CSV table of C-alpha atoms in Angstrom, one decimal:
chain,number,residue,atom,x,y,z
A,216,MET,CA,31.2,-13.0,-11.8
A,217,LEU,CA,28.0,-11.3,-10.5
A,218,SER,CA,26.7,-12.8,-7.2
A,219,HIS,CA,23.1,-13.2,-6.1
A,220,ARG,CA,23.6,-10.4,-3.6
A,221,ALA,CA,25.2,-8.1,-6.2
A,222,ILE,CA,22.2,-8.5,-8.6
A,223,TRP,CA,19.7,-7.6,-5.9
A,224,ASP,CA,21.9,-4.7,-4.8
A,225,GLY,CA,21.8,-3.4,-8.4
A,226,ILE,CA,18.0,-3.4,-8.3
A,227,ASP,CA,17.9,-1.7,-5.0
A,228,ALA,CA,20.4,1.0,-6.3
A,229,LEU,CA,18.4,1.5,-9.4
A,230,ALA,CA,15.2,2.1,-7.4
A,231,ARG,CA,17.0,4.6,-5.1
A,232,ARG,CA,18.4,6.6,-8.0
A,233,HIS,CA,14.9,7.1,-9.3
A,234,GLY,CA,13.3,7.8,-5.9
A,235,HIS,CA,11.3,4.6,-5.7
A,236,SER,CA,11.0,1.7,-3.3
A,237,VAL,CA,11.6,-1.6,-5.0
A,238,SER,CA,7.8,-2.2,-5.0
A,239,ALA,CA,7.2,1.1,-6.8
A,240,LEU,CA,9.9,0.3,-9.3
A,241,ALA,CA,8.3,-3.1,-10.0
A,242,ARG,CA,4.9,-1.4,-10.6
A,243,LEU,CA,6.5,1.2,-12.9
A,244,ALA,CA,7.9,-1.6,-15.0
A,245,GLY,CA,4.5,-3.4,-15.2
A,246,LEU,CA,5.5,-6.2,-12.8
A,247,ASP,CA,3.9,-7.5,-9.7
A,248,ALA,CA,4.5,-5.1,-6.9
A,249,THR,CA,6.1,-7.8,-4.8
A,250,ALA,CA,8.5,-9.0,-7.5
A,251,PHE,CA,11.6,-7.5,-5.9
A,252,ASN,CA,10.6,-7.6,-2.2
A,253,VAL,CA,13.2,-9.0,0.2
A,254,SER,CA,10.9,-11.9,1.0
A,255,LYS,CA,11.1,-13.0,-2.7
A,256,ARG,CA,14.9,-13.2,-2.7
A,257,VAL,CA,15.2,-16.4,-0.8
A,258,SER,CA,12.8,-19.4,-0.9
A,259,LYS,CA,11.3,-20.9,2.2
A,260,ASP,CA,13.8,-23.7,2.1
A,261,GLY,CA,16.7,-21.3,2.0
A,262,ARG,CA,17.5,-21.4,-1.7
A,263,GLU,CA,18.5,-18.1,-3.4
A,264,ARG,CA,16.0,-16.7,-5.9
A,265,TRP,CA,17.3,-14.7,-8.8
A,266,PRO,CA,15.4,-12.0,-10.7
A,267,SER,CA,14.6,-12.9,-14.3
A,268,THR,CA,16.4,-11.3,-17.1
A,269,GLU,CA,13.0,-10.2,-18.5
A,270,SER,CA,12.2,-8.3,-15.2
A,271,ILE,CA,15.6,-6.6,-15.3
A,272,ALA,CA,15.1,-5.6,-18.9
A,273,LYS,CA,11.7,-4.1,-18.0
A,274,ILE,CA,13.0,-2.0,-15.2
A,275,LEU,CA,15.8,-0.7,-17.4
A,276,GLU,CA,13.3,0.2,-20.1
A,277,ALA,CA,11.0,1.9,-17.5
A,278,THR,CA,13.8,4.0,-16.0
A,279,GLY,CA,15.7,4.7,-19.3
A,280,GLU,CA,18.9,3.3,-17.8
A,281,SER,CA,21.5,1.2,-19.6
A,282,PHE,CA,22.7,-2.2,-18.5
A,283,ASP,CA,26.1,-0.7,-17.7
A,284,SER,CA,24.6,1.7,-15.2
A,285,PHE,CA,22.7,-1.2,-13.7
A,286,LEU,CA,26.0,-3.1,-13.3
A,287,ALA,CA,27.6,-0.1,-11.7
A,288,GLY,CA,25.0,-0.3,-8.9
A,289,THR,CA,25.8,-3.9,-8.2
A,290,GLY,CA,29.2,-3.2,-6.9
A,291,ALA,CA,30.7,-5.4,-9.7
A,292,PHE,CA,33.0,-2.5,-10.8
A,293,LEU,CA,34.5,-1.8,-7.5
A,294,GLN,CA,37.6,-3.9,-8.1
A,295,GLN,CA,38.1,-2.0,-11.4
A,296,GLY,CA,38.0,1.4,-9.8
A,297,GLY,CA,34.2,1.9,-10.2
A,298,PHE,CA,31.8,3.5,-7.8
A,299,ALA,CA,29.5,2.4,-5.2
A,300,GLU,CA,26.5,4.1,-3.7
A,301,PRO,CA,26.1,4.5,0.0
A,302,PRO,CA,23.6,2.0,1.4
A,303,GLN,CA,20.1,3.2,2.2
A,304,ARG,CA,17.9,1.4,4.7
A,305,THR,CA,14.6,-0.1,3.7
A,306,VAL,CA,12.1,-1.4,6.2
A,307,PRO,CA,8.8,-3.4,5.9
A,308,LEU,CA,5.7,-1.3,5.2
A,309,LEU,CA,2.0,-2.3,5.9
A,310,GLY,CA,-1.2,-0.4,5.9
A,311,LEU,CA,-2.6,0.2,9.4
A,312,ALA,CA,-6.0,-1.0,8.3
A,313,GLN,CA,-4.4,-4.4,7.2
A,314,ALA,CA,-2.4,-4.7,10.4
A,315,GLY,CA,-5.2,-6.2,12.5
A,316,ALA,CA,-5.4,-9.3,10.2
A,317,GLY,CA,-3.6,-12.4,11.3
A,318,GLY,CA,-0.1,-13.4,10.1
A,319,PHE,CA,1.6,-10.0,10.0
A,320,PHE,CA,3.2,-9.9,13.5
A,321,ASP,CA,4.7,-12.3,15.9
A,322,SER,CA,3.7,-12.2,19.6
A,323,ALA,CA,6.3,-9.5,20.4
A,324,GLY,CA,5.1,-7.2,17.7
A,325,PHE,CA,7.8,-7.8,15.1
A,326,PRO,CA,6.8,-8.1,11.4
A,327,VAL,CA,6.5,-11.6,9.9
A,328,GLY,CA,4.9,-13.3,6.9
A,329,GLN,CA,4.0,-12.1,3.4
A,330,GLY,CA,2.2,-9.0,2.2
A,331,TRP,CA,4.6,-6.3,3.4
A,332,ASP,CA,5.8,-3.6,1.1
A,333,GLU,CA,8.9,-1.5,1.7
A,334,ILE,CA,9.9,2.1,2.4
A,335,VAL,CA,13.3,3.7,2.3
A,336,LEU,CA,14.3,5.1,5.7
A,337,PRO,CA,17.0,7.7,6.3
A,338,THR,CA,19.1,6.5,9.2
A,339,PRO,CA,17.7,4.3,12.1
A,340,THR,CA,19.7,1.2,12.9
A,341,ASP,CA,17.2,-0.9,14.9
A,342,SER,CA,16.8,-4.1,13.0
A,343,GLY,CA,13.3,-4.7,14.1
A,344,ILE,CA,11.7,-1.5,12.9
A,345,TYR,CA,8.9,-1.4,10.3
A,346,ALA,CA,6.4,1.2,8.9
A,347,LEU,CA,2.6,1.4,9.0
A,348,GLU,CA,0.5,3.6,6.7
A,349,VAL,CA,-2.0,5.6,8.7
A,350,THR,CA,-5.8,5.3,8.0
A,351,GLY,CA,-8.5,7.3,9.7
A,352,ASP,CA,-8.4,10.6,11.4
A,353,SER,CA,-7.9,9.8,15.1
A,354,MET,CA,-4.4,11.2,15.2
A,355,GLU,CA,-5.0,14.4,13.2
A,356,PRO,CA,-3.6,16.9,12.9
A,357,LEU,CA,-0.2,15.2,13.7
A,358,TYR,CA,-0.7,12.1,11.5
A,359,ARG,CA,-3.1,12.2,8.6
A,360,GLU,CA,-4.4,9.4,6.4
A,361,GLY,CA,-1.6,8.2,4.1
A,362,ASP,CA,1.2,9.3,6.4
A,363,ARG,CA,3.7,6.6,7.2
A,364,ILE,CA,4.8,6.0,10.8
A,365,VAL,CA,7.9,4.0,11.7
A,366,VAL,CA,7.6,1.7,14.7
A,367,SER,CA,10.1,0.0,17.0
A,368,PRO,CA,9.1,-3.0,19.1
A,369,THR,CA,12.4,-2.7,21.0
A,370,GLU,CA,12.3,0.9,22.2
A,371,GLN,CA,11.3,1.5,25.8
A,372,VAL,CA,7.8,3.0,26.0
A,373,ARG,CA,7.1,5.9,28.4
A,374,ARG,CA,4.1,8.0,29.3
A,375,GLY,CA,3.4,10.6,26.6
A,376,ASP,CA,5.0,8.5,23.8
A,377,ARG,CA,3.2,8.0,20.5
A,378,VAL,CA,2.6,4.3,20.2
A,379,VAL,CA,1.0,1.6,18.1
A,380,VAL,CA,-1.0,-0.9,20.2
A,381,LYS,CA,-2.3,-4.3,19.1
A,382,THR,CA,-5.1,-5.9,21.1
A,383,ARG,CA,-5.6,-9.7,21.5
A,384,ASP,CA,-8.8,-9.2,19.4
A,385,GLY,CA,-6.7,-8.1,16.5
A,386,GLU,CA,-7.3,-4.3,16.6
A,387,VAL,CA,-4.3,-2.2,15.7
A,388,MET,CA,-4.3,1.6,16.6
A,389,ALA,CA,-1.9,4.5,16.7
A,390,LYS,CA,-2.4,6.4,20.0
A,391,ILE,CA,-0.7,8.4,22.8
A,392,LEU,CA,0.2,6.5,25.9
A,393,ALA,CA,-1.4,8.6,28.6
A,394,ARG,CA,-1.1,6.2,31.6
A,395,GLN,CA,-0.1,2.7,32.4
A,396,SER,CA,-0.7,0.9,35.7
A,397,ALA,CA,-0.2,-2.7,36.8
A,398,ARG,CA,-3.6,-3.6,35.4
A,399,GLN,CA,-4.6,-1.0,32.8
A,400,ILE,CA,-3.4,1.1,29.9
A,401,GLU,CA,-5.0,4.4,29.0
A,402,LEU,CA,-4.7,5.6,25.4
A,403,HIS,CA,-5.5,9.1,24.0
A,404,SER,CA,-6.1,10.3,20.4
A,405,LEU,CA,-4.8,13.7,19.3
A,406,ASN,CA,-8.2,14.3,17.6
A,407,PRO,CA,-10.6,15.5,20.4
A,408,ALA,CA,-13.5,13.9,18.6
A,409,TYR,CA,-12.2,10.5,19.9
A,410,ALA,CA,-12.7,9.6,23.5
A,411,PRO,CA,-9.8,8.0,25.5
A,412,ARG,CA,-9.5,4.2,25.5
A,413,VAL,CA,-8.8,2.3,28.7
A,414,LEU,CA,-7.8,-1.3,28.2
A,415,GLU,CA,-7.0,-4.1,30.7
A,416,LEU,CA,-3.4,-5.2,30.2
A,417,GLY,CA,-4.8,-8.7,29.5
A,418,GLU,CA,-6.5,-7.3,26.4
A,419,VAL,CA,-3.2,-5.9,25.0
A,420,GLU,CA,-0.9,-8.1,22.9
A,421,TRP,CA,1.9,-5.6,22.5
A,422,VAL,CA,2.8,-1.9,22.5
A,423,ALA,CA,5.5,-0.4,20.2
A,424,ARG,CA,6.8,3.1,20.1
A,425,ILE,CA,6.5,5.4,17.1
A,426,ILE,CA,10.0,6.7,16.4
A,427,TRP,CA,9.6,8.5,13.0
A,428,ALA,CA,7.0,9.7,10.6
A,429,SER,CA,7.0,10.6,6.9
A,430,GLN,CA,4.3,13.2,6.0
């Protein structure tokens, strides 16, 4: 019998085989981009949500795969000597320009709420990490518009680290931590066209370290 977890594992495996996130797979099949997101797999009251047979048929048609190959990715064949794919890590993804809006982070800088996409990540194990898609040119030439930066709210932040900062006014920015005192924080951009920013600590909601980037 196929379990709820196994069906979703099969969708995740299908997306990986074709080099897609589950959101990209949904779009490829003509479905809503959030159809297979992790947030859609369990309802707010804790009940398990199942993908529709129509949505599964559409992703199989879009990828040219058979139902047997889909089942193989669910792990249902393991007891019969089948194969399993090594798990890959996905983390929440949000555009940096969207991040300043309310409802995407808790007070500690962890991702919450709806509207997040997903990105496949090679190895990190920190359960709180997430990704932001860069907008603007303040961090060029290191990070360009469209690059994805992976952020950890739990990593210790030190002088010289590349960080994401959210102010209490809702501004979210990727910067370099140049200096931090008991009262202020100084942030620099890589692009010399942007002047340093000095913020009072009371203006800052949280600071999180950038641990990885995908260019």
